[in-house]
Every structure is written in C-alpha cells, then in structure tokens.
JSON list of C-alpha atoms in Angstrom, two decimals:
[
{"chain": "A", "resi": 15, "resn": "MET", "atom": "CA", "xyz": [-75.46, -50.94, 19.07]},
{"chain": "A", "resi": 16, "resn": "SER", "atom": "CA", "xyz": [-71.90, -49.69, 17.95]},
{"chain": "A", "resi": 17, "resn": "LYS", "atom": "CA", "xyz": [-71.10, -48.79, 14.14]},
{"chain": "A", "resi": 18, "resn": "ILE", "atom": "CA", "xyz": [-67.94, -48.67, 12.95]},
{"chain": "A", "resi": 19, "resn": "ALA", "atom": "CA", "xyz": [-67.45, -46.51, 9.62]},
{"chain": "A", "resi": 20, "resn": "ILE", "atom": "CA", "xyz": [-64.23, -47.86, 7.30]},
{"chain": "A", "resi": 21, "resn": "LEU", "atom": "CA", "xyz": [-63.09, -45.19, 4.92]},
{"chain": "A", "resi": 22, "resn": "GLY", "atom": "CA", "xyz": [-61.00, -45.37, 1.68]},
{"chain": "A", "resi": 23, "resn": "ALA", "atom": "CA", "xyz": [-59.64, -42.81, -0.53]},
{"chain": "A", "resi": 24, "resn": "MET", "atom": "CA", "xyz": [-59.94, -44.82, -3.41]},
{"chain": "A", "resi": 25, "resn": "ILE", "atom": "CA", "xyz": [-62.15, -47.64, -4.63]},
{"chain": "A", "resi": 26, "resn": "GLU", "atom": "CA", "xyz": [-58.38, -50.15, -4.64]},
{"chain": "A", "resi": 27, "resn": "GLU", "atom": "CA", "xyz": [-58.57, -49.35, -0.84]},
{"chain": "A", "resi": 28, "resn": "ILE", "atom": "CA", "xyz": [-61.53, -50.67, -0.31]},
{"chain": "A", "resi": 29, "resn": "GLU", "atom": "CA", "xyz": [-62.45, -53.35, -2.48]},
{"chain": "A", "resi": 30, "resn": "PRO", "atom": "CA", "xyz": [-60.31, -55.60, -0.08]},
{"chain": "A", "resi": 31, "resn": "LEU", "atom": "CA", "xyz": [-62.73, -55.09, 2.55]},
{"chain": "A", "resi": 32, "resn": "LEU", "atom": "CA", "xyz": [-65.85, -55.30, 0.74]},
{"chain": "A", "resi": 33, "resn": "SER", "atom": "CA", "xyz": [-64.60, -58.78, -0.16]},
{"chain": "A", "resi": 34, "resn": "HIS", "atom": "CA", "xyz": [-65.44, -59.77, 3.44]},
{"chain": "A", "resi": 35, "resn": "MET", "atom": "CA", "xyz": [-68.26, -58.06, 4.55]},
{"chain": "A", "resi": 36, "resn": "ASP", "atom": "CA", "xyz": [-71.87, -59.83, 4.68]},
{"chain": "A", "resi": 37, "resn": "ASN", "atom": "CA", "xyz": [-75.24, -58.57, 3.52]},
{"chain": "A", "resi": 38, "resn": "ILE", "atom": "CA", "xyz": [-74.27, -55.38, 1.93]},
{"chain": "A", "resi": 39, "resn": "LYS", "atom": "CA", "xyz": [-76.73, -52.88, 1.11]},
{"chain": "A", "resi": 40, "resn": "GLU", "atom": "CA", "xyz": [-75.38, -49.94, -1.55]},
{"chain": "A", "resi": 41, "resn": "VAL", "atom": "CA", "xyz": [-76.69, -46.99, -1.10]},
{"chain": "A", "resi": 42, "resn": "ASN", "atom": "CA", "xyz": [-76.38, -43.61, -3.43]},
{"chain": "A", "resi": 43, "resn": "TYR", "atom": "CA", "xyz": [-75.81, -40.50, -1.92]},
{"chain": "A", "resi": 44, "resn": "ALA", "atom": "CA", "xyz": [-74.08, -37.17, -2.46]},
{"chain": "A", "resi": 45, "resn": "ASN", "atom": "CA", "xyz": [-72.42, -38.38, -5.43]},
{"chain": "A", "resi": 46, "resn": "ASN", "atom": "CA", "xyz": [-70.94, -41.65, -3.75]},
{"chain": "A", "resi": 47, "resn": "ILE", "atom": "CA", "xyz": [-71.85, -44.98, -2.72]},
{"chain": "A", "resi": 48, "resn": "PHE", "atom": "CA", "xyz": [-71.58, -46.17, 1.11]},
{"chain": "A", "resi": 49, "resn": "TYR", "atom": "CA", "xyz": [-71.96, -49.60, 1.40]},
{"chain": "A", "resi": 50, "resn": "GLU", "atom": "CA", "xyz": [-74.15, -50.39, 4.91]},
{"chain": "A", "resi": 51, "resn": "ALA", "atom": "CA", "xyz": [-72.88, -54.29, 6.02]},
{"chain": "A", "resi": 52, "resn": "SER", "atom": "CA", "xyz": [-71.54, -56.92, 8.43]},
{"chain": "A", "resi": 53, "resn": "PHE", "atom": "CA", "xyz": [-68.47, -58.03, 9.46]},
{"chain": "A", "resi": 54, "resn": "LYS", "atom": "CA", "xyz": [-68.84, -61.17, 12.30]},
{"chain": "A", "resi": 55, "resn": "GLY", "atom": "CA", "xyz": [-71.85, -59.50, 13.62]},
{"chain": "A", "resi": 56, "resn": "LYS", "atom": "CA", "xyz": [-70.45, -55.74, 13.62]},
{"chain": "A", "resi": 57, "resn": "ASP", "atom": "CA", "xyz": [-72.43, -53.33, 11.92]},
{"chain": "A", "resi": 58, "resn": "VAL", "atom": "CA", "xyz": [-70.03, -51.40, 9.30]},
{"chain": "A", "resi": 59, "resn": "VAL", "atom": "CA", "xyz": [-70.52, -48.73, 6.87]},
{"chain": "A", "resi": 60, "resn": "VAL", "atom": "CA", "xyz": [-67.67, -48.69, 4.01]},
{"chain": "A", "resi": 61, "resn": "ALA", "atom": "CA", "xyz": [-67.24, -45.92, 1.65]},
{"chain": "A", "resi": 62, "resn": "TYR", "atom": "CA", "xyz": [-64.61, -44.12, -0.68]},
{"chain": "A", "resi": 63, "resn": "SER", "atom": "CA", "xyz": [-64.43, -40.57, -0.90]},
{"chain": "A", "resi": 64, "resn": "LYS", "atom": "CA", "xyz": [-62.15, -40.09, -3.55]},
{"chain": "A", "resi": 65, "resn": "ILE", "atom": "CA", "xyz": [-58.56, -37.62, -3.49]},
{"chain": "A", "resi": 66, "resn": "GLY", "atom": "CA", "xyz": [-58.03, -35.02, -1.34]},
{"chain": "A", "resi": 67, "resn": "LYS", "atom": "CA", "xyz": [-58.76, -33.01, 1.37]},
{"chain": "A", "resi": 68, "resn": "VAL", "atom": "CA", "xyz": [-62.29, -31.88, 0.45]},
{"chain": "A", "resi": 69, "resn": "PHE", "atom": "CA", "xyz": [-63.94, -35.54, -1.04]},
{"chain": "A", "resi": 70, "resn": "SER", "atom": "CA", "xyz": [-63.03, -36.99, 2.40]},
{"chain": "A", "resi": 71, "resn": "SER", "atom": "CA", "xyz": [-64.30, -34.64, 4.80]},
{"chain": "A", "resi": 72, "resn": "LEU", "atom": "CA", "xyz": [-67.61, -34.87, 2.92]},
{"chain": "A", "resi": 73, "resn": "THR", "atom": "CA", "xyz": [-67.57, -38.43, 3.28]},
{"chain": "A", "resi": 74, "resn": "ALA", "atom": "CA", "xyz": [-66.35, -38.40, 7.18]},
{"chain": "A", "resi": 75, "resn": "THR", "atom": "CA", "xyz": [-69.01, -35.85, 7.76]},
{"chain": "A", "resi": 76, "resn": "LEU", "atom": "CA", "xyz": [-71.86, -38.26, 5.73]},
{"chain": "A", "resi": 77, "resn": "LEU", "atom": "CA", "xyz": [-70.55, -41.33, 7.65]},
{"chain": "A", "resi": 78, "resn": "ILE", "atom": "CA", "xyz": [-70.74, -39.70, 10.86]},
{"chain": "A", "resi": 79, "resn": "GLU", "atom": "CA", "xyz": [-73.87, -37.57, 10.41]},
{"chain": "A", "resi": 80, "resn": "LYS", "atom": "CA", "xyz": [-76.68, -39.56, 8.02]},
{"chain": "A", "resi": 81, "resn": "PHE", "atom": "CA", "xyz": [-75.06, -42.86, 8.78]},
{"chain": "A", "resi": 82, "resn": "ARG", "atom": "CA", "xyz": [-74.45, -42.50, 12.62]},
{"chain": "A", "resi": 83, "resn": "CYS", "atom": "CA", "xyz": [-71.07, -44.34, 12.85]},
{"chain": "A", "resi": 84, "resn": "ASP", "atom": "CA", "xyz": [-69.73, -43.91, 16.23]},
{"chain": "A", "resi": 85, "resn": "LYS", "atom": "CA", "xyz": [-66.18, -44.60, 15.17]},
{"chain": "A", "resi": 86, "resn": "LEU", "atom": "CA", "xyz": [-63.92, -44.30, 11.90]},
{"chain": "A", "resi": 87, "resn": "LEU", "atom": "CA", "xyz": [-61.17, -46.11, 10.83]},
{"chain": "A", "resi": 88, "resn": "PHE", "atom": "CA", "xyz": [-59.16, -45.08, 7.43]},
{"chain": "A", "resi": 89, "resn": "SER", "atom": "CA", "xyz": [-57.70, -47.59, 5.45]},
{"chain": "A", "resi": 90, "resn": "GLY", "atom": "CA", "xyz": [-55.25, -46.71, 3.01]},
{"chain": "A", "resi": 91, "resn": "VAL", "atom": "CA", "xyz": [-51.97, -46.17, 1.11]},
{"chain": "A", "resi": 92, "resn": "ALA", "atom": "CA", "xyz": [-49.34, -43.45, 1.48]},
{"chain": "A", "resi": 93, "resn": "GLY", "atom": "CA", "xyz": [-45.83, -42.50, 0.50]},
{"chain": "A", "resi": 94, "resn": "ALA", "atom": "CA", "xyz": [-42.85, -42.95, 2.70]},
{"chain": "A", "resi": 95, "resn": "VAL", "atom": "CA", "xyz": [-41.29, -39.58, 4.25]},
{"chain": "A", "resi": 96, "resn": "SER", "atom": "CA", "xyz": [-39.03, -41.72, 6.98]},
{"chain": "A", "resi": 97, "resn": "SER", "atom": "CA", "xyz": [-36.36, -43.58, 5.81]},
{"chain": "A", "resi": 98, "resn": "ASP", "atom": "CA", "xyz": [-37.40, -46.39, 8.31]},
{"chain": "A", "resi": 99, "resn": "LEU", "atom": "CA", "xyz": [-40.45, -47.11, 6.12]},
{"chain": "A", "resi": 100, "resn": "LYS", "atom": "CA", "xyz": [-40.16, -48.81, 2.56]},
{"chain": "A", "resi": 101, "resn": "ILE", "atom": "CA", "xyz": [-42.97, -50.45, 0.83]},
{"chain": "A", "resi": 102, "resn": "GLY", "atom": "CA", "xyz": [-45.16, -52.27, 2.21]},
{"chain": "A", "resi": 103, "resn": "ASP", "atom": "CA", "xyz": [-44.96, -51.26, 5.85]},
{"chain": "A", "resi": 104, "resn": "LEU", "atom": "CA", "xyz": [-47.85, -50.44, 7.87]},
{"chain": "A", "resi": 105, "resn": "VAL", "atom": "CA", "xyz": [-47.68, -46.69, 9.85]},
{"chain": "A", "resi": 106, "resn": "ILE", "atom": "CA", "xyz": [-50.57, -45.70, 12.54]},
{"chain": "A", "resi": 107, "resn": "ALA", "atom": "CA", "xyz": [-50.65, -42.00, 13.02]},
{"chain": "A", "resi": 108, "resn": "ASP", "atom": "CA", "xyz": [-50.63, -40.59, 16.18]},
{"chain": "A", "resi": 109, "resn": "GLY", "atom": "CA", "xyz": [-51.38, -37.62, 15.09]},
{"chain": "A", "resi": 110, "resn": "LEU", "atom": "CA", "xyz": [-52.51, -35.91, 11.47]},
{"chain": "A", "resi": 111, "resn": "CYS", "atom": "CA", "xyz": [-50.99, -32.38, 10.14]},
{"chain": "A", "resi": 112, "resn": "GLN", "atom": "CA", "xyz": [-51.84, -30.29, 6.54]},
{"chain": "A", "resi": 113, "resn": "HIS", "atom": "CA", "xyz": [-48.55, -29.79, 4.98]},
{"chain": "A", "resi": 114, "resn": "ASP", "atom": "CA", "xyz": [-49.92, -27.55, 2.49]},
{"chain": "A", "resi": 115, "resn": "LEU", "atom": "CA", "xyz": [-51.96, -25.55, 5.19]},
{"chain": "A", "resi": 116, "resn": "ASP", "atom": "CA", "xyz": [-49.75, -22.21, 4.65]},
{"chain": "A", "resi": 117, "resn": "ILE", "atom": "CA", "xyz": [-50.93, -18.53, 6.11]},
{"chain": "A", "resi": 118, "resn": "THR", "atom": "CA", "xyz": [-47.21, -17.91, 7.27]},
{"chain": "A", "resi": 119, "resn": "ALA", "atom": "CA", "xyz": [-47.53, -14.58, 5.93]},
{"chain": "A", "resi": 120, "resn": "PHE", "atom": "CA", "xyz": [-49.56, -13.51, 9.38]},
{"chain": "A", "resi": 121, "resn": "GLY", "atom": "CA", "xyz": [-47.08, -15.31, 11.43]},
{"chain": "A", "resi": 122, "resn": "HIS", "atom": "CA", "xyz": [-48.85, -18.65, 12.19]},
{"chain": "A", "resi": 123, "resn": "PRO", "atom": "CA", "xyz": [-46.86, -21.88, 11.61]},
{"chain": "A", "resi": 124, "resn": "HIS", "atom": "CA", "xyz": [-47.11, -23.92, 8.40]},
{"chain": "A", "resi": 125, "resn": "GLY", "atom": "CA", "xyz": [-49.93, -26.22, 9.09]},
{"chain": "A", "resi": 126, "resn": "TYR", "atom": "CA", "xyz": [-52.30, -23.98, 11.31]},
{"chain": "A", "resi": 127, "resn": "VAL", "atom": "CA", "xyz": [-55.21, -21.52, 11.14]},
{"chain": "A", "resi": 128, "resn": "PRO", "atom": "CA", "xyz": [-56.77, -19.58, 13.86]},
{"chain": "A", "resi": 129, "resn": "GLU", "atom": "CA", "xyz": [-58.92, -21.59, 15.75]},
{"chain": "A", "resi": 130, "resn": "GLY", "atom": "CA", "xyz": [-57.37, -24.72, 14.68]},
{"chain": "A", "resi": 131, "resn": "GLU", "atom": "CA", "xyz": [-54.38, -27.14, 15.42]},
{"chain": "A", "resi": 132, "resn": "VAL", "atom": "CA", "xyz": [-51.15, -27.69, 13.70]},
{"chain": "A", "resi": 133, "resn": "CYS", "atom": "CA", "xyz": [-51.65, -31.32, 14.59]},
{"chain": "A", "resi": 134, "resn": "ILE", "atom": "CA", "xyz": [-54.81, -33.56, 15.69]},
{"chain": "A", "resi": 135, "resn": "PRO", "atom": "CA", "xyz": [-54.11, -36.68, 17.47]},
{"chain": "A", "resi": 136, "resn": "THR", "atom": "CA", "xyz": [-55.63, -39.57, 16.95]},
{"chain": "A", "resi": 137, "resn": "ASP", "atom": "CA", "xyz": [-57.60, -41.95, 19.63]},
{"chain": "A", "resi": 138, "resn": "VAL", "atom": "CA", "xyz": [-55.49, -43.36, 22.23]},
{"chain": "A", "resi": 139, "resn": "ARG", "atom": "CA", "xyz": [-57.54, -46.52, 22.52]},
{"chain": "A", "resi": 140, "resn": "LEU", "atom": "CA", "xyz": [-57.67, -47.47, 18.89]},
{"chain": "A", "resi": 141, "resn": "ARG", "atom": "CA", "xyz": [-54.20, -47.12, 18.64]},
{"chain": "A", "resi": 142, "resn": "GLU", "atom": "CA", "xyz": [-53.47, -49.56, 21.44]},
{"chain": "A", "resi": 143, "resn": "ILE", "atom": "CA", "xyz": [-55.80, -51.75, 20.41]},
{"chain": "A", "resi": 144, "resn": "ALA", "atom": "CA", "xyz": [-53.68, -51.58, 16.73]},
{"chain": "A", "resi": 145, "resn": "LYS", "atom": "CA", "xyz": [-50.65, -52.42, 18.76]},
{"chain": "A", "resi": 146, "resn": "ASP", "atom": "CA", "xyz": [-52.06, -55.47, 20.43]},
{"chain": "A", "resi": 147, "resn": "ILE", "atom": "CA", "xyz": [-52.91, -57.30, 17.03]},
{"chain": "A", "resi": 148, "resn": "ALA", "atom": "CA", "xyz": [-49.39, -56.65, 15.34]},
{"chain": "A", "resi": 149, "resn": "LYS", "atom": "CA", "xyz": [-47.63, -57.98, 18.32]},
{"chain": "A", "resi": 150, "resn": "THR", "atom": "CA", "xyz": [-50.15, -60.92, 18.31]},
{"chain": "A", "resi": 151, "resn": "LYS", "atom": "CA", "xyz": [-49.48, -61.60, 14.81]},
{"chain": "A", "resi": 152, "resn": "SER", "atom": "CA", "xyz": [-45.57, -60.52, 14.85]},
{"chain": "A", "resi": 153, "resn": "ILE", "atom": "CA", "xyz": [-46.36, -57.19, 12.36]},
{"chain": "A", "resi": 154, "resn": "GLU", "atom": "CA", "xyz": [-44.21, -54.69, 12.35]},
{"chain": "A", "resi": 155, "resn": "LEU", "atom": "CA", "xyz": [-46.10, -51.42, 13.16]},
{"chain": "A", "resi": 156, "resn": "LYS", "atom": "CA", "xyz": [-44.49, -47.73, 12.73]},
{"chain": "A", "resi": 157, "resn": "GLU", "atom": "CA", "xyz": [-46.24, -44.87, 14.61]},
{"chain": "A", "resi": 158, "resn": "GLY", "atom": "CA", "xyz": [-46.21, -41.33, 13.88]},
{"chain": "A", "resi": 159, "resn": "ILE", "atom": "CA", "xyz": [-47.03, -38.00, 12.44]},
{"chain": "A", "resi": 160, "resn": "ILE", "atom": "CA", "xyz": [-48.52, -38.68, 8.87]},
{"chain": "A", "resi": 161, "resn": "ALA", "atom": "CA", "xyz": [-48.58, -35.28, 6.71]},
{"chain": "A", "resi": 162, "resn": "THR", "atom": "CA", "xyz": [-51.87, -34.69, 4.32]},
{"chain": "A", "resi": 163, "resn": "GLY", "atom": "CA", "xyz": [-52.09, -32.31, 1.61]},
{"chain": "A", "resi": 164, "resn": "ASP", "atom": "CA", "xyz": [-53.80, -31.53, -1.57]},
{"chain": "A", "resi": 165, "resn": "GLN", "atom": "CA", "xyz": [-50.99, -32.54, -3.84]},
{"chain": "A", "resi": 166, "resn": "PHE", "atom": "CA", "xyz": [-49.15, -35.70, -4.81]},
{"chain": "A", "resi": 167, "resn": "VAL", "atom": "CA", "xyz": [-45.55, -35.79, -3.53]},
{"chain": "A", "resi": 168, "resn": "ALA", "atom": "CA", "xyz": [-43.02, -37.08, -6.16]},
{"chain": "A", "resi": 169, "resn": "CYS", "atom": "CA", "xyz": [-40.03, -34.70, -5.21]},
{"chain": "A", "resi": 170, "resn": "SER", "atom": "CA", "xyz": [-37.17, -35.39, -2.75]},
{"chain": "A", "resi": 171, "resn": "ASP", "atom": "CA", "xyz": [-37.47, -31.61, -1.86]},
{"chain": "A", "resi": 172, "resn": "ARG", "atom": "CA", "xyz": [-41.26, -31.38, -1.02]},
{"chain": "A", "resi": 173, "resn": "LYS", "atom": "CA", "xyz": [-40.77, -34.80, 0.96]},
{"chain": "A", "resi": 174, "resn": "ASN", "atom": "CA", "xyz": [-37.75, -33.53, 2.86]},
{"chain": "A", "resi": 175, "resn": "TRP", "atom": "CA", "xyz": [-39.22, -30.31, 3.72]},
{"chain": "A", "resi": 176, "resn": "VAL", "atom": "CA", "xyz": [-42.54, -31.69, 4.91]},
{"chain": "A", "resi": 177, "resn": "LYS", "atom": "CA", "xyz": [-40.42, -34.42, 6.94]},
{"chain": "A", "resi": 178, "resn": "ASP", "atom": "CA", "xyz": [-38.14, -31.34, 8.90]},
{"chain": "A", "resi": 179, "resn": "THR", "atom": "CA", "xyz": [-41.35, -29.01, 9.15]},
{"chain": "A", "resi": 180, "resn": "PHE", "atom": "CA", "xyz": [-43.51, -31.77, 10.63]},
{"chain": "A", "resi": 181, "resn": "ASN", "atom": "CA", "xyz": [-41.19, -34.37, 11.67]},
{"chain": "A", "resi": 182, "resn": "ALA", "atom": "CA", "xyz": [-44.04, -36.48, 9.65]},
{"chain": "A", "resi": 183, "resn": "HIS", "atom": "CA", "xyz": [-43.37, -40.01, 8.89]},
{"chain": "A", "resi": 184, "resn": "ALA", "atom": "CA", "xyz": [-45.52, -40.37, 6.00]},
{"chain": "A", "resi": 185, "resn": "LEU", "atom": "CA", "xyz": [-47.35, -38.52, 2.95]},
{"chain": "A", "resi": 186, "resn": "GLU", "atom": "CA", "xyz": [-51.20, -39.03, 2.05]},
{"chain": "A", "resi": 187, "resn": "MET", "atom": "CA", "xyz": [-53.87, -36.72, 0.64]},
{"chain": "A", "resi": 188, "resn": "GLU", "atom": "CA", "xyz": [-56.63, -37.42, 3.11]},
{"chain": "A", "resi": 189, "resn": "GLY", "atom": "CA", "xyz": [-56.12, -38.01, 7.03]},
{"chain": "A", "resi": 190, "resn": "ALA", "atom": "CA", "xyz": [-56.18, -34.91, 8.15]},
{"chain": "A", "resi": 191, "resn": "SER", "atom": "CA", "xyz": [-59.24, -33.63, 6.85]},
{"chain": "A", "resi": 192, "resn": "VAL", "atom": "CA", "xyz": [-60.94, -36.90, 8.33]},
{"chain": "A", "resi": 193, "resn": "ALA", "atom": "CA", "xyz": [-59.36, -35.45, 11.16]},
{"chain": "A", "resi": 194, "resn": "VAL", "atom": "CA", "xyz": [-60.56, -32.30, 11.54]},
{"chain": "A", "resi": 195, "resn": "VAL", "atom": "CA", "xyz": [-63.81, -33.66, 11.05]},
{"chain": "A", "resi": 196, "resn": "CYS", "atom": "CA", "xyz": [-63.90, -36.52, 13.41]},
{"chain": "A", "resi": 197, "resn": "ASN", "atom": "CA", "xyz": [-62.30, -34.35, 16.46]},
{"chain": "A", "resi": 198, "resn": "ALA", "atom": "CA", "xyz": [-64.93, -31.56, 15.65]},
{"chain": "A", "resi": 199, "resn": "LEU", "atom": "CA", "xyz": [-67.49, -34.37, 16.19]},
{"chain": "A", "resi": 200, "resn": "ASN", "atom": "CA", "xyz": [-66.27, -35.92, 19.17]},
{"chain": "A", "resi": 201, "resn": "ILE", "atom": "CA", "xyz": [-66.01, -39.60, 16.99]},
{"chain": "A", "resi": 202, "resn": "PRO", "atom": "CA", "xyz": [-62.64, -41.60, 17.94]},
{"chain": "A", "resi": 203, "resn": "PHE", "atom": "CA", "xyz": [-60.69, -42.48, 14.41]},
{"chain": "A", "resi": 204, "resn": "PHE", "atom": "CA", "xyz": [-57.57, -44.17, 13.40]},
{"chain": "A", "resi": 205, "resn": "ILE", "atom": "CA", "xyz": [-55.88, -43.78, 10.24]},
{"chain": "A", "resi": 206, "resn": "LEU", "atom": "CA", "xyz": [-53.67, -46.88, 9.43]},
{"chain": "A", "resi": 207, "resn": "ARG", "atom": "CA", "xyz": [-51.11, -46.69, 5.66]},
{"chain": "A", "resi": 208, "resn": "ALA", "atom": "CA", "xyz": [-49.46, -48.93, 3.98]},
{"chain": "A", "resi": 209, "resn": "ILE", "atom": "CA", "xyz": [-46.48, -47.47, 2.25]},
{"chain": "A", "resi": 210, "resn": "SER", "atom": "CA", "xyz": [-46.75, -47.68, -1.48]},
{"chain": "A", "resi": 211, "resn": "ASP", "atom": "CA", "xyz": [-44.06, -45.18, -2.38]},
{"chain": "A", "resi": 212, "resn": "THR", "atom": "CA", "xyz": [-41.37, -42.85, -1.09]},
{"chain": "A", "resi": 213, "resn": "ALA", "atom": "CA", "xyz": [-42.54, -39.92, -2.27]},
{"chain": "A", "resi": 214, "resn": "ASP", "atom": "CA", "xyz": [-39.52, -38.71, -4.69]},
{"chain": "A", "resi": 215, "resn": "GLY", "atom": "CA", "xyz": [-38.81, -39.34, -8.24]},
{"chain": "A", "resi": 216, "resn": "SER", "atom": "CA", "xyz": [-40.21, -42.66, -8.57]},
{"chain": "A", "resi": 217, "resn": "ALA", "atom": "CA", "xyz": [-43.42, -41.98, -6.75]},
{"chain": "A", "resi": 218, "resn": "ASP", "atom": "CA", "xyz": [-45.88, -42.37, -9.16]},
{"chain": "A", "resi": 219, "resn": "ILE", "atom": "CA", "xyz": [-44.53, -45.30, -11.00]},
{"chain": "A", "resi": 220, "resn": "ASP", "atom": "CA", "xyz": [-44.13, -47.12, -7.44]},
{"chain": "A", "resi": 221, "resn": "PHE", "atom": "CA", "xyz": [-47.87, -46.15, -6.57]},
{"chain": "A", "resi": 222, "resn": "ASP", "atom": "CA", "xyz": [-49.25, -47.62, -9.64]},
{"chain": "A", "resi": 223, "resn": "THR", "atom": "CA", "xyz": [-46.93, -50.76, -9.25]},
{"chain": "A", "resi": 224, "resn": "PHE", "atom": "CA", "xyz": [-47.91, -51.11, -5.50]},
{"chain": "A", "resi": 225, "resn": "LEU", "atom": "CA", "xyz": [-50.92, -49.78, -4.74]},
{"chain": "A", "resi": 226, "resn": "ALA", "atom": "CA", "xyz": [-53.17, -52.86, -4.89]},
{"chain": "A", "resi": 227, "resn": "SER", "atom": "CA", "xyz": [-50.53, -54.60, -2.68]},
{"chain": "A", "resi": 228, "resn": "SER", "atom": "CA", "xyz": [-50.35, -52.21, -0.26]},
{"chain": "A", "resi": 229, "resn": "ALA", "atom": "CA", "xyz": [-54.06, -51.06, -0.07]},
{"chain": "A", "resi": 230, "resn": "LYS", "atom": "CA", "xyz": [-54.77, -55.08, 0.73]},
{"chain": "A", "resi": 231, "resn": "VAL", "atom": "CA", "xyz": [-52.06, -54.81, 3.68]},
{"chain": "A", "resi": 232, "resn": "SER", "atom": "CA", "xyz": [-53.78, -52.25, 5.20]},
{"chain": "A", "resi": 233, "resn": "ALA", "atom": "CA", "xyz": [-57.58, -53.61, 4.63]},
{"chain": "A", "resi": 234, "resn": "GLU", "atom": "CA", "xyz": [-56.38, -56.74, 6.31]},
{"chain": "A", "resi": 235, "resn": "PHE", "atom": "CA", "xyz": [-55.19, -55.33, 9.06]},
{"chain": "A", "resi": 236, "resn": "ILE", "atom": "CA", "xyz": [-58.56, -52.89, 9.39]},
{"chain": "A", "resi": 237, "resn": "LEU", "atom": "CA", "xyz": [-60.60, -56.14, 9.91]},
{"chain": "A", "resi": 238, "resn": "GLU", "atom": "CA", "xyz": [-58.82, -57.38, 12.40]},
{"chain": "A", "resi": 239, "resn": "MET", "atom": "CA", "xyz": [-59.34, -54.21, 14.25]},
{"chain": "A", "resi": 240, "resn": "VAL", "atom": "CA", "xyz": [-62.99, -54.35, 13.31]},
{"chain": "A", "resi": 241, "resn": "GLU", "atom": "CA", "xyz": [-62.85, -57.77, 15.01]},
{"chain": "A", "resi": 242, "resn": "LYS", "atom": "CA", "xyz": [-61.67, -56.59, 18.29]},
{"chain": "A", "resi": 243, "resn": "ILE", "atom": "CA", "xyz": [-63.29, -53.31, 18.85]}
]
C-alpha cells in the first residue's frame, strides 16, 4: 500500500494538516517528531524539518528510507519573485534550483555543481493532479521555477538577481534540497507554496503577518491532493 510523506519546514506549516488526520502516532527520531497517521483511508507520514536545506534533506531522506514513503508532497510558504504573484497565491514548482550554490569561479553557472543539475523537475503526474483540483475548485494555481537558498531574502536587489538568473517565480529555503533527495532516490515529489511575502524590504513583517494564513491555504490544497492520489 502506498504511503505518502507530507513535509513542511515549520510547525506552523504542518499544524493545519495534523488537525485533519486520524490515528496519529508520534515517532521521535533524529531530534525530530514524525507523525504517522491516516487521512481518508490513506497512510501518511507528516513531519516538519526545521528551516533550511540541511534539515530538509535529512528529513526527506528519513521519510523515504526509514518510514518507506513512496511519494513526497511539500506544503509551505514562500516569498514571491514574480510580479504575477501576491500574498495568498498558490504556486507549484515545475522545477527547483539552489540560488545560493556558487562555484562560478570554476566556470560553472550559478546553481550547478559537477554531476548535479541546475534545475530539478518535479513529478508531472502529481502536477497534473494539482491542476485538475485547481480547475474543479476554480482555484488559480501558478506554476514555475522555485529557487531555494539558506537565506531569508528580504532585499529587492537579491530578489531581482534570483529572478533574472534562474527565471524564478518564488523563493524559499527547502524545496531544492528535497528535490535533490527525491530525484536521487527515484521518489515522485511535488512542491506547493503559498505566498507569504514579496521577498523585499518588508518581507520580515509580511512573513510574520501572513505565515499562518498562507500555510493553511497550502495545507488545505495538499490534503485535496492526498485524497486524489
């Protein structure tokens, strides 16, 4: 039987998920809590990784290797890079890149290391399920490249550089590292983000204000996907 991993970065991103789960069992492992549960007859494991690429890589790996999940859905918030995105909008990643990965001194493009990829694509079938849900519910769903880095971007110059360099739609701190893990282990994965800020000078204020509401929007959509998978 399929087992679906649902991952967020912060407790605020998974609390709206857990409130809908049945038969929750907490497993403490590797300085974290994993929530084995069921949702409408589906086996799921929910976890928040803590912020950043290292923690999200660790947690994604454990969800796959220890808990034997065969699909991974990421639910969370992000900063908008594209002017088409506003606070509360949903964006799905068709690909993910690491905007802070830089060995350009050796002649490589930003976001690339040897034997790696600048941009890792997400699972096409999972994206199609998301688009079908959005169409049925008349939800506007944006799609594009999401850029990941170990920094909270609150600067228009950096935001615009990421947009121009990677043709990115949104910024966050975990997606591309989860993509590396899932890609290496052949696990279909999907990254959904609700916009919480615009990654500029007011990003810290907007993030604190809209984190909970945007996380709830993302979580509700992810639960619709679990039901359809």
